[in-house]
Amino acid sequence: MFKSKEQFKEAFIDKMQTLFGQSLDESSTTDKYVALSTLLREVISKRWYQSNKQYRATKEKQVYYFSMEFLLGRLLGSNLFNLGLTELCSEGLSELGIELDQLEAVEHDAGLGNGGLGRLAACFLDSMASLQLPGHGTGIRYRHGMFEQKIVDGYQIELPDNWLRDGYVWEMRKADRAVTVKFGGHVRLEEQGGRLIAVHENYEPVLAVPYDVPVVGANCNTVNTLRLWSAETNHFDFSSFSKGDFLKAVEHKYSLEATSQILYPDDNYPEGKTLRLKQQYFFVSAGLQSIVRRYKRTHGAAPAALARIHEKVAIHINDTHPALAVPELMRILMDEEGLGWDEAWYTTRKTISYTNHTILPEALEKWPIDLVQALLPRMYMIIHEINERFCADLWKKYPNQWERIRDMAIIGDCYVRMANLAVVGSHSVNGVAAVHSEILKKEVMANFHQFYPHRFNNKTNGVTHRRWLAKANPKLATLITETIGSGWLAHPNELASLHRYAHDPAFQAGIKAVKQANKEKLAHYIQNKMNIAVDVNSIFDVQVKRIHAYKRQTLNALHILDLYNRLKADPNLDIEPRTFIFGGKSATGYYLAKRIIKFINTLAHVINNDRAIGGKIKVAFLENYSVSLAELIMPAADVSEQISTASREASGTGNMKFMMNGAVTIGTLDGANIEIRDEVGDDNIVIFGLTADEVLSYYKHGGYNALDIYHGNPRVRTVVDQLMNGFLPVSPDEFHSIHHSLMRTNDEYFVLKDFPDYAAAQETVASLYRDQSRWQAMAINNIAFSGRFASDRTVSEYAIGIWGTKPVVIRES
Ligand SMILES: *Cc1c(COP(=O)(O)O)cnc(C)c1O
């Protein structure tokens, strides 16, 4: 580590010479970024080595968090922060005439995820390392991560994400740890010495090569590992090649390596493509093989040792995407390590735990039997056997209850149901917010809850306050530390003492000034990027998240249209000026979501260019919402839009990032919004709309008619008509699909039903904002009570309640 600024500067200049053979003034910004990151990586590597050494020596239990997605964002800034080097390096660089911010901006976001689920995994890695827990990530090194979104003429255009173009300094290829994953072929059961042995023949081998990314803990020496698997092959088809068919040989190599080429850009809507199933098995099999290999080195390779793997290894599956971990661990323990079924089943269940992320029926993963059988024959055999035994148990407890058993079976209607597999094959099933966990127990998984009452629990999500407060909003962090000391950095619950300053005029002024500076920074970005001038004294009202019918960007947009109508009718209408900011990507094949993007951009075009309303409202859709853009937006928000149909958003984490940065939530009683309200109290949040129970009751028993609202409410009728009547400068059926979803399929997400209450809630927001002292007090209370939503709290609950893991204090290396 660097003892002083001087020593750092020397090392930096030296690194520039040894890496690139050039001096500082000859170097590009990219070179400087690479030199700085490489320097840090050397510091990190020593701690990494020491961490692994102690993990082996202490033999403490290890956690492996399996996730198809890790939405890491940039790592330079967070690594500097966690190493405690931000100040030293930024000052040192500045003395060399270099802005640290500019170097950070060079890094490509590691966008290996879609949204909330992938970002949660990234926050958990940060918290596990910072709590000194031996916890690692297992995932896929997608050659192309989340696509880059451009907005052209109001429409989303997708560009491939080429994040590895300039190399990735944070990864380390470990070719010697590669393993083989087998696809297709046939499995024969053969008797050998009184045991049935599975013989897998004619399979297609894919080589899985790990790329390790260090995960640096804050204020400790812990460095954990995120192991990302890449599909490669050393199996070049020489028979084709030697026959002169060079292209065929290359094609074959390419098709094997395709497995880790792309991230499927679907959020809460899994695509049932063969390649996706291949990805799932690929990283699950590779990950488990490497874990078992490591376990055997540390704890012994005899079957008796493997029968106790759950004592030293916890495997957590993030949603059902890695649910093949259940049959794959069974396969390894039985076919490769010689355990019998009962022993293997006992230890598999004790090892694996599962987080459910959604109750949206269309998001529940299921795979056609034919596909599983053809691509993963051994997996299918094991799943089939698990199902047979499970159904036999059910029959014993519930004789003749066919309906119930049909509902709970792992295989049914020609599909393998991954959630059922995950529940049966694990010892813990958790939801991600209190209301979501209750709905799981009472509705979606009620039969499972009755059968396994102790398996279900709740772990409310969190976000790392290091990235989302300290690093993203340094001015706020400084103000907080000046006011209550720096204890909150290690113990975010200490933020609560800010509550005492909620009505302190000086502190309010400080909070306001910080927000204003952050708004100016975002306004600059909007001006430069989109050529829209926004009023930094207006309310920054922000909805950024994936575009989805259930998240109801449509509700927000229709309300903006209504506000615009009222302003047109009365240009002197006394409203609080507002800037409506949107951001978010649509899945590539999600037609309705793409029209919602066009709708918002059309509103922006009309409203921003209408001089008659005197600039009182503006609309900006920021393209390419990503972790880095979120870090710019969250600190600048006054109002956080969390308006999903109650019961549909499992938790949300965007809501927590906004709260930490002092935005006031306007939201439904959904997901973690409910717990945010519980923390801040009704006076510091604006709640509206149907409750989850009301929504679930409508879904179950009917009773809602969207046309009643349309006919009964003139403001609603006007904005719905404006979608189709030529009011907007688009072709007549441009927004037909939005209109249709509201009027013809009875408004599945209750947009019209909640509209009047939402509009009233927005008036409440405006009148609260007018009382600036009141508003600043609300902002302060939101920051003060955000400690509960730090992922350190969440992860320590997982460690104690599910994984049974303890911290390991890593010595200085
Ligand atoms: C936090 C985050 C999300 C999740 O946002 P929600 O509002 O909870 O859906 C999605 N994308 C990015 C880039 C994020 O940082």
mmCIF file of N, CA and C in Angstrom, residues 463-554:
data_model
loop_
_atom_site.group_PDB
_atom_site.id
_atom_site.type_symbol
_atom_site.label_atom_id
_atom_site.label_comp_id
_atom_site.label_asym_id
_atom_site.label_seq_id
_atom_site.Cartn_x
_atom_site.Cartn_y
_atom_site.Cartn_z
ATOM 1 N N VAL A 463 -28.982 -2.299 -0.748
ATOM 2 C CA VAL A 463 -27.992 -1.838 -1.738
ATOM 3 C C VAL A 463 -26.740 -1.400 -0.972
ATOM 4 N N THR A 464 -25.590 -1.462 -1.634
ATOM 5 C CA THR A 464 -24.384 -1.082 -0.908
ATOM 6 C C THR A 464 -24.310 0.447 -0.784
ATOM 7 N N HIS A 465 -24.331 0.882 0.464
ATOM 8 C CA HIS A 465 -24.290 2.329 0.694
ATOM 9 C C HIS A 465 -22.922 2.889 0.323
ATOM 10 N N ARG A 466 -21.920 2.035 0.167
ATOM 11 C CA ARG A 466 -20.604 2.547 -0.232
ATOM 12 C C ARG A 466 -20.661 3.079 -1.662
ATOM 13 N N ARG A 467 -21.218 2.284 -2.590
ATOM 14 C CA ARG A 467 -21.334 2.784 -3.959
ATOM 15 C C ARG A 467 -22.433 3.858 -4.080
ATOM 16 N N TRP A 468 -23.601 3.565 -3.475
ATOM 17 C CA TRP A 468 -24.788 4.370 -3.806
ATOM 18 C C TRP A 468 -24.912 5.629 -2.973
ATOM 19 N N LEU A 469 -24.159 5.743 -1.904
ATOM 20 C CA LEU A 469 -24.153 7.004 -1.159
ATOM 21 C C LEU A 469 -22.735 7.594 -1.150
ATOM 22 N N ALA A 470 -21.815 6.893 -0.520
ATOM 23 C CA ALA A 470 -20.485 7.474 -0.318
ATOM 24 C C ALA A 470 -19.791 7.826 -1.636
ATOM 25 N N LYS A 471 -19.828 6.884 -2.586
ATOM 26 C CA LYS A 471 -19.082 7.126 -3.822
ATOM 27 C C LYS A 471 -19.901 7.948 -4.817
ATOM 28 N N ALA A 472 -21.194 7.644 -4.960
ATOM 29 C CA ALA A 472 -21.999 8.354 -5.957
ATOM 30 C C ALA A 472 -22.280 9.795 -5.549
ATOM 31 N N ASN A 473 -22.315 10.047 -4.251
ATOM 32 C CA ASN A 473 -22.705 11.375 -3.774
ATOM 33 C C ASN A 473 -21.696 11.888 -2.733
ATOM 34 N N PRO A 474 -20.461 12.163 -3.192
ATOM 35 C CA PRO A 474 -19.410 12.533 -2.234
ATOM 36 C C PRO A 474 -19.732 13.790 -1.431
ATOM 37 N N LYS A 475 -20.446 14.727 -2.047
ATOM 38 C CA LYS A 475 -20.780 15.955 -1.305
ATOM 39 C C LYS A 475 -21.714 15.641 -0.129
ATOM 40 N N LEU A 476 -22.683 14.782 -0.379
ATOM 41 C CA LEU A 476 -23.599 14.400 0.708
ATOM 42 C C LEU A 476 -22.830 13.626 1.783
ATOM 43 N N ALA A 477 -21.950 12.723 1.335
ATOM 44 C CA ALA A 477 -21.175 11.935 2.294
ATOM 45 C C ALA A 477 -20.356 12.839 3.208
ATOM 46 N N THR A 478 -19.740 13.848 2.611
ATOM 47 C CA THR A 478 -18.927 14.775 3.402
ATOM 48 C C THR A 478 -19.797 15.529 4.417
ATOM 49 N N LEU A 479 -20.942 16.017 3.946
ATOM 50 C CA LEU A 479 -21.834 16.746 4.850
ATOM 51 C C LEU A 479 -22.300 15.859 6.011
ATOM 52 N N ILE A 480 -22.635 14.624 5.707
ATOM 53 C CA ILE A 480 -23.079 13.703 6.763
ATOM 54 C C ILE A 480 -21.963 13.491 7.781
ATOM 55 N N THR A 481 -20.758 13.231 7.259
ATOM 56 C CA THR A 481 -19.634 12.969 8.152
ATOM 57 C C THR A 481 -19.310 14.192 9.018
ATOM 58 N N GLU A 482 -19.398 15.384 8.423
ATOM 59 C CA GLU A 482 -19.163 16.611 9.208
ATOM 60 C C GLU A 482 -20.198 16.755 10.324
ATOM 61 N N THR A 483 -21.379 16.206 10.093
ATOM 62 C CA THR A 483 -22.472 16.408 11.046
ATOM 63 C C THR A 483 -22.522 15.346 12.144
ATOM 64 N N ILE A 484 -22.352 14.071 11.753
ATOM 65 C CA ILE A 484 -22.499 12.998 12.763
ATOM 66 C C ILE A 484 -21.262 12.119 12.897
ATOM 67 N N GLY A 485 -20.175 12.513 12.231
ATOM 68 C CA GLY A 485 -18.981 11.669 12.276
ATOM 69 C C GLY A 485 -19.044 10.601 11.197
ATOM 70 N N SER A 486 -17.982 9.779 11.125
ATOM 71 C CA SER A 486 -17.861 8.853 9.994
ATOM 72 C C SER A 486 -18.311 7.426 10.324
ATOM 73 N N GLY A 487 -18.880 7.247 11.532
ATOM 74 C CA GLY A 487 -19.288 5.896 11.934
ATOM 75 C C GLY A 487 -20.277 5.236 10.981
ATOM 76 N N TRP A 488 -21.101 6.061 10.318
ATOM 77 C CA TRP A 488 -22.127 5.513 9.411
ATOM 78 C C TRP A 488 -21.539 4.703 8.277
ATOM 79 N N LEU A 489 -20.271 4.987 7.932
ATOM 80 C CA LEU A 489 -19.682 4.248 6.809
ATOM 81 C C LEU A 489 -19.563 2.761 7.126
ATOM 82 N N ALA A 490 -19.176 2.463 8.368
ATOM 83 C CA ALA A 490 -19.095 1.057 8.769
ATOM 84 C C ALA A 490 -20.437 0.557 9.311
ATOM 85 N N HIS A 491 -21.212 1.456 9.887
ATOM 86 C CA HIS A 491 -22.486 1.062 10.499
ATOM 87 C C HIS A 491 -23.597 1.979 10.004
ATOM 88 N N PRO A 492 -24.149 1.657 8.847
ATOM 89 C CA PRO A 492 -25.110 2.576 8.218
ATOM 90 C C PRO A 492 -26.327 2.905 9.081
ATOM 91 N N ASN A 493 -26.621 2.079 10.086
ATOM 92 C CA ASN A 493 -27.736 2.440 10.963
ATOM 93 C C ASN A 493 -27.477 3.739 11.730
ATOM 94 N N GLU A 494 -26.201 4.104 11.851
ATOM 95 C CA GLU A 494 -25.881 5.365 12.537
ATOM 96 C C GLU A 494 -26.368 6.595 11.790
ATOM 97 N N LEU A 495 -26.754 6.409 10.542
ATOM 98 C CA LEU A 495 -27.354 7.529 9.806
ATOM 99 C C LEU A 495 -28.579 8.068 10.547
ATOM 100 N N ALA A 496 -29.178 7.194 11.367
ATOM 101 C CA ALA A 496 -30.407 7.583 12.078
ATOM 102 C C ALA A 496 -30.209 8.850 12.909
ATOM 103 N N SER A 497 -28.963 9.100 13.367
ATOM 104 C CA SER A 497 -28.796 10.292 14.206
ATOM 105 C C SER A 497 -28.957 11.590 13.411
ATOM 106 N N LEU A 498 -29.008 11.496 12.081
ATOM 107 C CA LEU A 498 -29.319 12.689 11.281
ATOM 108 C C LEU A 498 -30.737 13.198 11.555
ATOM 109 N N HIS A 499 -31.562 12.281 12.051
ATOM 110 C CA HIS A 499 -32.951 12.640 12.364
ATOM 111 C C HIS A 499 -33.027 13.888 13.242
ATOM 112 N N ARG A 500 -32.065 14.001 14.143
ATOM 113 C CA ARG A 500 -32.049 15.148 15.066
ATOM 114 C C ARG A 500 -31.838 16.469 14.347
ATOM 115 N N TYR A 501 -31.293 16.393 13.127
ATOM 116 C CA TYR A 501 -31.019 17.623 12.369
ATOM 117 C C TYR A 501 -32.085 17.922 11.328
ATOM 118 N N ALA A 502 -33.165 17.136 11.342
ATOM 119 C CA ALA A 502 -34.168 17.279 10.276
ATOM 120 C C ALA A 502 -34.709 18.702 10.206
ATOM 121 N N HIS A 503 -34.829 19.359 11.360
ATOM 122 C CA HIS A 503 -35.404 20.711 11.360
ATOM 123 C C HIS A 503 -34.357 21.785 11.634
ATOM 124 N N ASP A 504 -33.088 21.410 11.604
ATOM 125 C CA ASP A 504 -31.994 22.358 11.823
ATOM 126 C C ASP A 504 -31.794 23.182 10.542
ATOM 127 N N PRO A 505 -32.032 24.508 10.610
ATOM 128 C CA PRO A 505 -31.960 25.327 9.391
ATOM 129 C C PRO A 505 -30.611 25.242 8.686
ATOM 130 N N ALA A 506 -29.533 25.212 9.448
ATOM 131 C CA ALA A 506 -28.212 25.174 8.812
ATOM 132 C C ALA A 506 -28.017 23.847 8.072
ATOM 133 N N PHE A 507 -28.419 22.764 8.715
ATOM 134 C CA PHE A 507 -28.253 21.465 8.066
ATOM 135 C C PHE A 507 -29.172 21.345 6.846
ATOM 136 N N GLN A 508 -30.389 21.853 6.989
ATOM 137 C CA GLN A 508 -31.305 21.870 5.836
ATOM 138 C C GLN A 508 -30.685 22.623 4.664
ATOM 139 N N ALA A 509 -30.072 23.764 4.972
ATOM 140 C CA ALA A 509 -29.451 24.555 3.906
ATOM 141 C C ALA A 509 -28.325 23.764 3.243
ATOM 142 N N GLY A 510 -27.575 23.041 4.077
ATOM 143 C CA GLY A 510 -26.488 22.207 3.541
ATOM 144 C C GLY A 510 -27.018 21.123 2.612
ATOM 145 N N ILE A 511 -28.074 20.450 3.057
ATOM 146 C CA ILE A 511 -28.679 19.385 2.253
ATOM 147 C C ILE A 511 -29.203 19.930 0.930
ATOM 148 N N LYS A 512 -29.816 21.091 1.028
ATOM 149 C CA LYS A 512 -30.368 21.720 -0.176
ATOM 150 C C LYS A 512 -29.248 22.096 -1.159
ATOM 151 N N ALA A 513 -28.165 22.616 -0.619
ATOM 152 C CA ALA A 513 -27.049 23.031 -1.487
ATOM 153 C C ALA A 513 -26.420 21.817 -2.187
ATOM 154 N N VAL A 514 -26.291 20.716 -1.454
ATOM 155 C CA VAL A 514 -25.741 19.503 -2.055
ATOM 156 C C VAL A 514 -26.650 19.032 -3.189
ATOM 157 N N LYS A 515 -27.946 19.002 -2.907
ATOM 158 C CA LYS A 515 -28.899 18.556 -3.939
ATOM 159 C C LYS A 515 -28.827 19.463 -5.157
ATOM 160 N N GLN A 516 -28.737 20.765 -4.889
ATOM 161 C CA GLN A 516 -28.692 21.720 -5.991
ATOM 162 C C GLN A 516 -27.458 21.478 -6.871
ATOM 163 N N ALA A 517 -26.320 21.248 -6.233
ATOM 164 C CA ALA A 517 -25.089 21.008 -7.003
ATOM 165 C C ALA A 517 -25.233 19.730 -7.842
ATOM 166 N N ASN A 518 -25.831 18.696 -7.255
ATOM 167 C CA ASN A 518 -26.010 17.444 -7.998
ATOM 168 C C ASN A 518 -27.005 17.620 -9.146
ATOM 169 N N LYS A 519 -28.018 18.447 -8.926
ATOM 170 C CA LYS A 519 -28.988 18.713 -9.998
ATOM 171 C C LYS A 519 -28.321 19.481 -11.135
ATOM 172 N N GLU A 520 -27.437 20.405 -10.769
ATOM 173 C CA GLU A 520 -26.747 21.164 -11.820
ATOM 174 C C GLU A 520 -25.871 20.250 -12.670
ATOM 175 N N LYS A 521 -25.232 19.306 -12.007
ATOM 176 C CA LYS A 521 -24.380 18.361 -12.740
ATOM 177 C C LYS A 521 -25.237 17.538 -13.720
ATOM 178 N N LEU A 522 -26.366 17.065 -13.240
ATOM 179 C CA LEU A 522 -27.247 16.277 -14.123
ATOM 180 C C LEU A 522 -27.822 17.158 -15.235
ATOM 181 N N ALA A 523 -28.164 18.403 -14.890
ATOM 182 C CA ALA A 523 -28.705 19.321 -15.905
ATOM 183 C C ALA A 523 -27.683 19.560 -17.017
ATOM 184 N N HIS A 524 -26.426 19.690 -16.643
ATOM 185 C CA HIS A 524 -25.354 19.828 -17.643
ATOM 186 C C HIS A 524 -25.326 18.634 -18.578
ATOM 187 N N TYR A 525 -25.407 17.470 -17.970
ATOM 188 C CA TYR A 525 -25.382 16.235 -18.758
ATOM 189 C C TYR A 525 -26.549 16.223 -19.750
ATOM 190 N N ILE A 526 -27.726 16.599 -19.261
ATOM 191 C CA ILE A 526 -28.923 16.580 -20.126
ATOM 192 C C ILE A 526 -28.772 17.616 -21.241
ATOM 193 N N GLN A 527 -28.243 18.764 -20.895
ATOM 194 C CA GLN A 527 -28.016 19.811 -21.897
ATOM 195 C C GLN A 527 -27.023 19.330 -22.967
ATOM 196 N N ASN A 528 -25.904 18.787 -22.524
ATOM 197 C CA ASN A 528 -24.872 18.379 -23.478
ATOM 198 C C ASN A 528 -25.296 17.194 -24.325
ATOM 199 N N LYS A 529 -25.974 16.258 -23.684
ATOM 200 C CA LYS A 529 -26.284 14.996 -24.340
ATOM 201 C C LYS A 529 -27.522 15.120 -25.225
ATOM 202 N N MET A 530 -28.510 15.895 -24.749
ATOM 203 C CA MET A 530 -29.797 15.881 -25.440
ATOM 204 C C MET A 530 -30.235 17.252 -25.908
ATOM 205 N N ASN A 531 -29.439 18.250 -25.561
ATOM 206 C CA ASN A 531 -29.788 19.607 -25.947
ATOM 207 C C ASN A 531 -31.148 20.040 -25.380
ATOM 208 N N ILE A 532 -31.454 19.584 -24.175
ATOM 209 C CA ILE A 532 -32.670 20.052 -23.497
ATOM 210 C C ILE A 532 -32.238 20.910 -22.313
ATOM 211 N N ALA A 533 -32.790 22.125 -22.247
ATOM 212 C CA ALA A 533 -32.477 23.000 -21.120
ATOM 213 C C ALA A 533 -33.492 22.721 -20.018
ATOM 214 N N VAL A 534 -33.012 22.281 -18.878
ATOM 215 C CA VAL A 534 -33.944 22.038 -17.776
ATOM 216 C C VAL A 534 -33.683 23.050 -16.662
ATOM 217 N N ASP A 535 -34.738 23.351 -15.922
ATOM 218 C CA ASP A 535 -34.683 24.347 -14.861
ATOM 219 C C ASP A 535 -34.207 23.667 -13.577
ATOM 220 N N VAL A 536 -33.028 24.058 -13.089
ATOM 221 C CA VAL A 536 -32.496 23.379 -11.905
ATOM 222 C C VAL A 536 -33.268 23.751 -10.635
ATOM 223 N N ASN A 537 -34.154 24.734 -10.747
ATOM 224 C CA ASN A 537 -35.018 25.040 -9.605
ATOM 225 C C ASN A 537 -36.349 24.298 -9.661
ATOM 226 N N SER A 538 -36.557 23.530 -10.721
ATOM 227 C CA SER A 538 -37.780 22.722 -10.803
ATOM 228 C C SER A 538 -37.582 21.439 -9.997
ATOM 229 N N ILE A 539 -38.702 20.769 -9.723
ATOM 230 C CA ILE A 539 -38.634 19.467 -9.055
ATOM 231 C C ILE A 539 -38.078 18.445 -10.049
ATOM 232 N N PHE A 540 -37.019 17.740 -9.661
ATOM 233 C CA PHE A 540 -36.519 16.649 -10.503
ATOM 234 C C PHE A 540 -37.256 15.371 -10.090
ATOM 235 N N ASP A 541 -38.177 14.979 -10.955
ATOM 236 C CA ASP A 541 -39.090 13.870 -10.671
ATOM 237 C C ASP A 541 -38.661 12.704 -11.558
ATOM 238 N N VAL A 542 -38.172 11.623 -10.932
ATOM 239 C CA VAL A 542 -37.410 10.632 -11.701
ATOM 240 C C VAL A 542 -38.006 9.231 -11.638
ATOM 241 N N GLN A 543 -38.175 8.635 -12.812
ATOM 242 C CA GLN A 543 -38.499 7.202 -12.884
ATOM 243 C C GLN A 543 -37.484 6.529 -13.783
ATOM 244 N N VAL A 544 -36.540 5.823 -13.168
ATOM 245 C CA VAL A 544 -35.524 5.077 -13.931
ATOM 246 C C VAL A 544 -35.556 3.633 -13.480
ATOM 247 N N LYS A 545 -35.739 2.722 -14.421
ATOM 248 C CA LYS A 545 -35.817 1.289 -14.157
ATOM 249 C C LYS A 545 -36.147 0.633 -15.491
ATOM 250 N N ARG A 546 -36.093 -0.701 -15.576
ATOM 251 C CA ARG A 546 -36.500 -1.350 -16.816
ATOM 252 C C ARG A 546 -37.920 -0.919 -17.185
ATOM 253 N N ILE A 547 -38.164 -0.845 -18.502
ATOM 254 C CA ILE A 547 -39.512 -0.493 -18.951
ATOM 255 C C ILE A 547 -40.355 -1.759 -18.931
ATOM 256 N N HIS A 548 -41.443 -1.725 -18.193
ATOM 257 C CA HIS A 548 -42.263 -2.922 -18.022
ATOM 258 C C HIS A 548 -43.693 -2.478 -17.735
ATOM 259 N N ALA A 549 -44.649 -3.224 -18.269
ATOM 260 C CA ALA A 549 -46.049 -2.847 -18.036
ATOM 261 C C ALA A 549 -46.340 -2.765 -16.540
ATOM 262 N N TYR A 550 -45.809 -3.715 -15.748
ATOM 263 C CA TYR A 550 -46.157 -3.723 -14.327
ATOM 264 C C TYR A 550 -45.501 -2.580 -13.553
ATOM 265 N N LYS A 551 -44.403 -2.016 -14.081
ATOM 266 C CA LYS A 551 -43.758 -0.888 -13.403
ATOM 267 C C LYS A 551 -44.483 0.434 -13.699
ATOM 268 N N ARG A 552 -45.331 0.394 -14.694
ATOM 269 C CA ARG A 552 -46.291 1.462 -14.972
ATOM 270 C C ARG A 552 -45.685 2.831 -15.317
ATOM 271 N N GLN A 553 -44.669 2.830 -16.170
ATOM 272 C CA GLN A 553 -44.236 4.113 -16.735
ATOM 273 C C GLN A 553 -45.419 4.792 -17.425
ATOM 274 N N THR A 554 -46.378 3.983 -17.907
ATOM 275 C CA THR A 554 -47.566 4.534 -18.571
ATOM 276 C C THR A 554 -48.368 5.439 -17.634
#
